[in-house]
Every structure is written in C-alpha cells, then in structure tokens.
Coordinates of C-alpha atoms in Angstrom, one line a residue:
M1 CA 67.4 32.4 73.4
L2 CA 69.6 33.2 76.5
I3 CA 69.0 29.8 77.7
V4 CA 69.9 28.1 74.2
G5 CA 73.1 30.3 74.3
A6 CA 74.0 29.4 77.7
Y7 CA 73.7 25.7 77.0
L8 CA 75.8 26.0 73.8
A9 CA 78.6 27.9 75.7
G10 CA 78.4 25.2 78.5
S11 CA 78.9 22.5 75.7
I12 CA 82.3 23.6 74.8
S13 CA 84.5 21.2 76.9
S14 CA 87.4 23.0 78.3
A15 CA 88.8 19.9 79.7
V16 CA 88.9 17.9 76.4
L17 CA 90.2 21.1 74.5
V18 CA 93.0 21.9 77.0
C19 CA 94.1 18.2 76.9
K20 CA 94.2 17.9 73.2
L21 CA 96.1 21.3 72.8
R22 CA 98.6 20.0 75.5
G23 CA 99.1 16.5 74.3
L24 CA 97.3 14.9 77.2
P25 CA 95.1 12.0 77.3
D26 CA 91.5 12.6 77.0
P27 CA 90.0 13.1 80.3
R28 CA 87.0 11.2 79.5
T29 CA 88.8 8.1 79.3
E30 CA 91.8 8.7 81.8
G31 CA 91.8 9.0 85.5
S32 CA 88.4 9.3 87.0
G33 CA 86.9 9.8 83.5
N34 CA 85.4 13.1 84.4
P35 CA 86.2 16.0 82.0
G36 CA 86.8 18.5 84.7
A37 CA 89.6 20.5 86.4
T38 CA 90.2 18.0 89.3
N39 CA 90.7 15.1 86.7
V40 CA 92.9 17.3 84.6
L41 CA 95.0 18.0 87.5
R42 CA 95.6 14.3 88.0
I43 CA 96.5 13.6 84.5
G44 CA 98.3 16.8 83.4
G45 CA 99.2 19.0 86.4
A46 CA 98.3 22.3 87.9
S47 CA 98.8 24.7 85.0
S48 CA 96.5 22.5 82.7
A49 CA 94.0 22.3 85.6
L50 CA 93.9 25.9 86.2
L51 CA 93.3 26.7 82.5
V52 CA 90.3 24.3 82.6
L53 CA 89.0 25.7 85.8
F54 CA 89.2 29.3 84.3
F55 CA 87.4 28.6 81.1
D56 CA 84.8 26.3 82.8
M57 CA 84.0 29.1 85.3
L58 CA 84.0 31.6 82.4
K59 CA 81.3 29.7 80.4
G60 CA 79.0 29.9 83.5
A61 CA 79.9 33.5 84.3
G62 CA 79.5 35.0 80.9
P63 CA 75.7 33.9 80.2
A64 CA 74.8 34.6 83.9
Y65 CA 76.4 38.2 83.7
L66 CA 74.9 38.8 80.3
A67 CA 71.4 37.8 81.8
Y68 CA 71.9 40.0 84.8
R69 CA 72.8 42.9 82.6
L70 CA 69.7 42.5 80.4
G71 CA 67.7 42.6 83.7
V72 CA 66.1 39.2 83.8
D73 CA 64.3 38.1 86.8
P74 CA 66.1 35.9 89.4
V75 CA 64.4 32.6 88.6
S76 CA 65.1 33.3 84.8
L77 CA 68.7 34.1 85.8
G78 CA 68.8 30.8 87.5
L79 CA 67.5 28.9 84.4
V80 CA 70.2 30.5 82.3
A81 CA 72.8 29.5 84.8
I82 CA 71.4 25.9 84.9
A83 CA 71.4 25.8 81.0
A84 CA 75.2 26.6 81.0
C85 CA 75.8 23.9 83.7
L86 CA 73.4 21.5 81.7
G87 CA 75.8 22.2 78.6
H88 CA 78.9 21.3 80.6
I89 CA 77.3 18.1 82.0
F90 CA 75.9 17.0 78.8
P91 CA 77.8 18.8 76.1
L92 CA 76.2 18.8 72.6
F93 CA 79.6 19.0 70.9
F94 CA 81.3 16.2 72.9
G95 CA 79.0 13.3 72.6
F96 CA 76.9 14.5 75.8
K97 CA 79.6 13.1 78.0
G98 CA 80.5 16.1 80.4
G99 CA 81.9 16.8 83.8
K100 CA 79.9 17.7 87.0
G101 CA 79.3 21.3 86.5
V102 CA 81.0 22.6 89.7
A103 CA 83.3 25.2 88.1
T104 CA 80.6 26.4 85.7
A105 CA 78.0 26.7 88.4
F106 CA 80.4 28.6 90.8
G107 CA 81.3 30.8 87.7
A108 CA 77.6 31.5 87.4
M109 CA 77.3 32.5 90.9
A110 CA 80.3 34.8 90.8
P111 CA 78.8 37.8 89.1
I112 CA 76.6 38.2 92.1
G113 CA 79.4 39.6 93.9
H114 CA 83.1 39.8 94.7
Y115 CA 82.5 38.7 98.3
L116 CA 80.3 35.6 97.1
A117 CA 83.1 34.5 94.8
L118 CA 85.6 34.9 97.6
F119 CA 83.7 32.9 100.1
L120 CA 83.0 30.1 97.6
M121 CA 86.6 29.8 96.3
L122 CA 88.0 30.0 100.2
T123 CA 85.3 27.3 101.3
W124 CA 86.2 25.0 98.6
A125 CA 90.1 25.6 99.0
L126 CA 89.8 25.2 102.8
I127 CA 88.0 21.8 102.7
V128 CA 90.2 20.4 100.0
L129 CA 93.3 21.3 102.2
L130 CA 91.7 19.7 105.2
T131 CA 90.3 16.6 103.6
R132 CA 91.9 16.3 100.1
Y133 CA 88.6 15.4 98.8
S134 CA 87.6 17.6 95.9
S135 CA 84.0 16.1 95.8
L136 CA 83.4 16.7 99.5
A137 CA 84.6 20.4 98.9
A138 CA 82.3 21.0 96.1
I139 CA 79.2 19.4 97.9
C140 CA 79.9 21.4 101.2
T141 CA 80.5 24.7 99.1
A142 CA 77.3 24.2 97.2
I143 CA 75.3 23.6 100.3
L144 CA 76.9 26.8 101.9
A145 CA 76.3 29.1 98.6
P146 CA 72.7 30.0 99.2
V147 CA 73.5 30.7 102.8
Y148 CA 76.3 33.2 101.7
T149 CA 74.0 34.6 99.0
W150 CA 71.1 35.2 101.6
W151 CA 73.5 36.9 103.7
L152 CA 75.1 39.0 100.9
D153 CA 72.3 39.5 98.3
D154 CA 69.0 37.8 99.1
R155 CA 67.6 38.6 95.8
F156 CA 69.6 35.7 94.2
V157 CA 68.9 32.9 96.9
I158 CA 66.5 31.0 94.6
P159 CA 68.9 30.7 91.4
V160 CA 71.8 29.9 93.6
A161 CA 69.8 27.2 95.5
M162 CA 68.8 25.8 91.9
L163 CA 72.4 25.6 91.1
S164 CA 73.4 24.2 94.3
T165 CA 70.8 21.5 94.2
L166 CA 72.1 20.4 90.6
I167 CA 75.7 20.1 92.1
V168 CA 74.7 17.9 94.9
I169 CA 72.6 15.6 92.7
R170 CA 75.6 15.3 90.2
H171 CA 77.6 14.1 93.2
K172 CA 75.4 11.5 94.5
D173 CA 77.9 8.6 93.4
N174 CA 80.5 10.6 95.2
I175 CA 78.5 10.8 98.4
K176 CA 78.1 7.0 98.3
R177 CA 81.8 6.6 98.0
L178 CA 82.6 9.1 100.6
L179 CA 80.3 7.2 103.0
S180 CA 81.8 4.1 102.2
G181 CA 85.5 5.3 102.5
N182 CA 86.2 4.6 98.7
E183 CA 86.3 8.2 97.4
S184 CA 89.6 9.2 95.7
K185 CA 91.6 12.1 97.0
V186 CA 93.1 15.0 95.1
S187 CA 96.5 14.1 93.9
R188 CA 98.7 15.6 91.2
K189 CA 100.4 13.4 88.6
R190 CA 103.8 14.8 87.5
R191 CA 104.3 15.0 83.8
R192 CA 107.5 12.9 82.6
K193 CA 109.9 14.9 80.6
T194 CA 110.5 13.6 77.1

C-alpha cells in the first residue's frame, strides 16, 4: 500500500502544474523537454524552478518519511522511495512522460538526516557553480550519496544506493552528451514583461 501511495504521489507532475498555473509553456514540449526544475528554470525563471524543486522533493520526502515513521525495514524503505521516483519518471496522470527523478530521490534521502540533506545540496550546488552542468551535478551527487550515508547512518546505505543507481541510469543520455561535449549548460531565461 505504501509503495502504491508513493507511486501515485510521485505521479503528480510539479513542473507541468506550476507551468500551467504561471502561464508558461508545457515543460514536456519546451526547452529540453524534461519536466523538472532545471528545465523550468530555463523556460520560466528561478521562482518557478524553486517551486518545482520544493514540490518534487516533497513528494519523495513525504512517502519516505511516512515509511520510516511506520518502522519499515531499510530495503522496503528504499522500495517506497523508488516507487515515488518511478511515479515522477513515469507519471500515471501525465501520460507516463516525466522527469529524471533527481529532486524526488534527493527528497526521499533527506529524512535520513539534516546533515545528509545539507551535504547533498552543497555537493549539487558546488558542482553546478563550477561546471554549470546540472546533469553532472546530479550524477556526482548521486554517486556520493551512499558514501555520505555510510558515514552518517549506515543503516540506510542500501536504500540510498538503490536511489542513486536509478538516478545514474536515468542520466545515461546525459553521460553520453557530457563525454562528447554536447551537453547543455544551466542558463536562466528571463521572462518578457507584457
């Protein structure tokens, strides 16, 4: 039941809803075509992207925290978190066309502890600032997440490693573009005043 609930929560596309409410183009057909915070930043600016980021993280954190409070074992907790991410990646309510699941996965990891959440955010932000590649930041942060978890609370290394593997797999096309030098960098489109 928790897994089904997590999938349904993940299936609510924050990017599509925020863009619709703010009169922005559909992120599935504009920019990179990825309904996530980075693409919303490109097409709608920072405030819209922050809203998407917050709600995408919340739909990962909510089910994971609930499962944790109910005392499920770490592997089952990982399955609940993956279900939320799969809902984001293949959303039932939005034609199964979703994002990469990065914010949802990091949101699911956040309830493990404040320090883990801080380390994840700082790692991602630092790599974006240094390289301006959101995809590279996501991949590197995902790879480091199990290491941080092992250091902070090794009970949750397996579920975090499960989520990290999913994130890296979802970025296989980005990895190819990074290696060939064709990956697009983070930029912000300024909205025209009407």
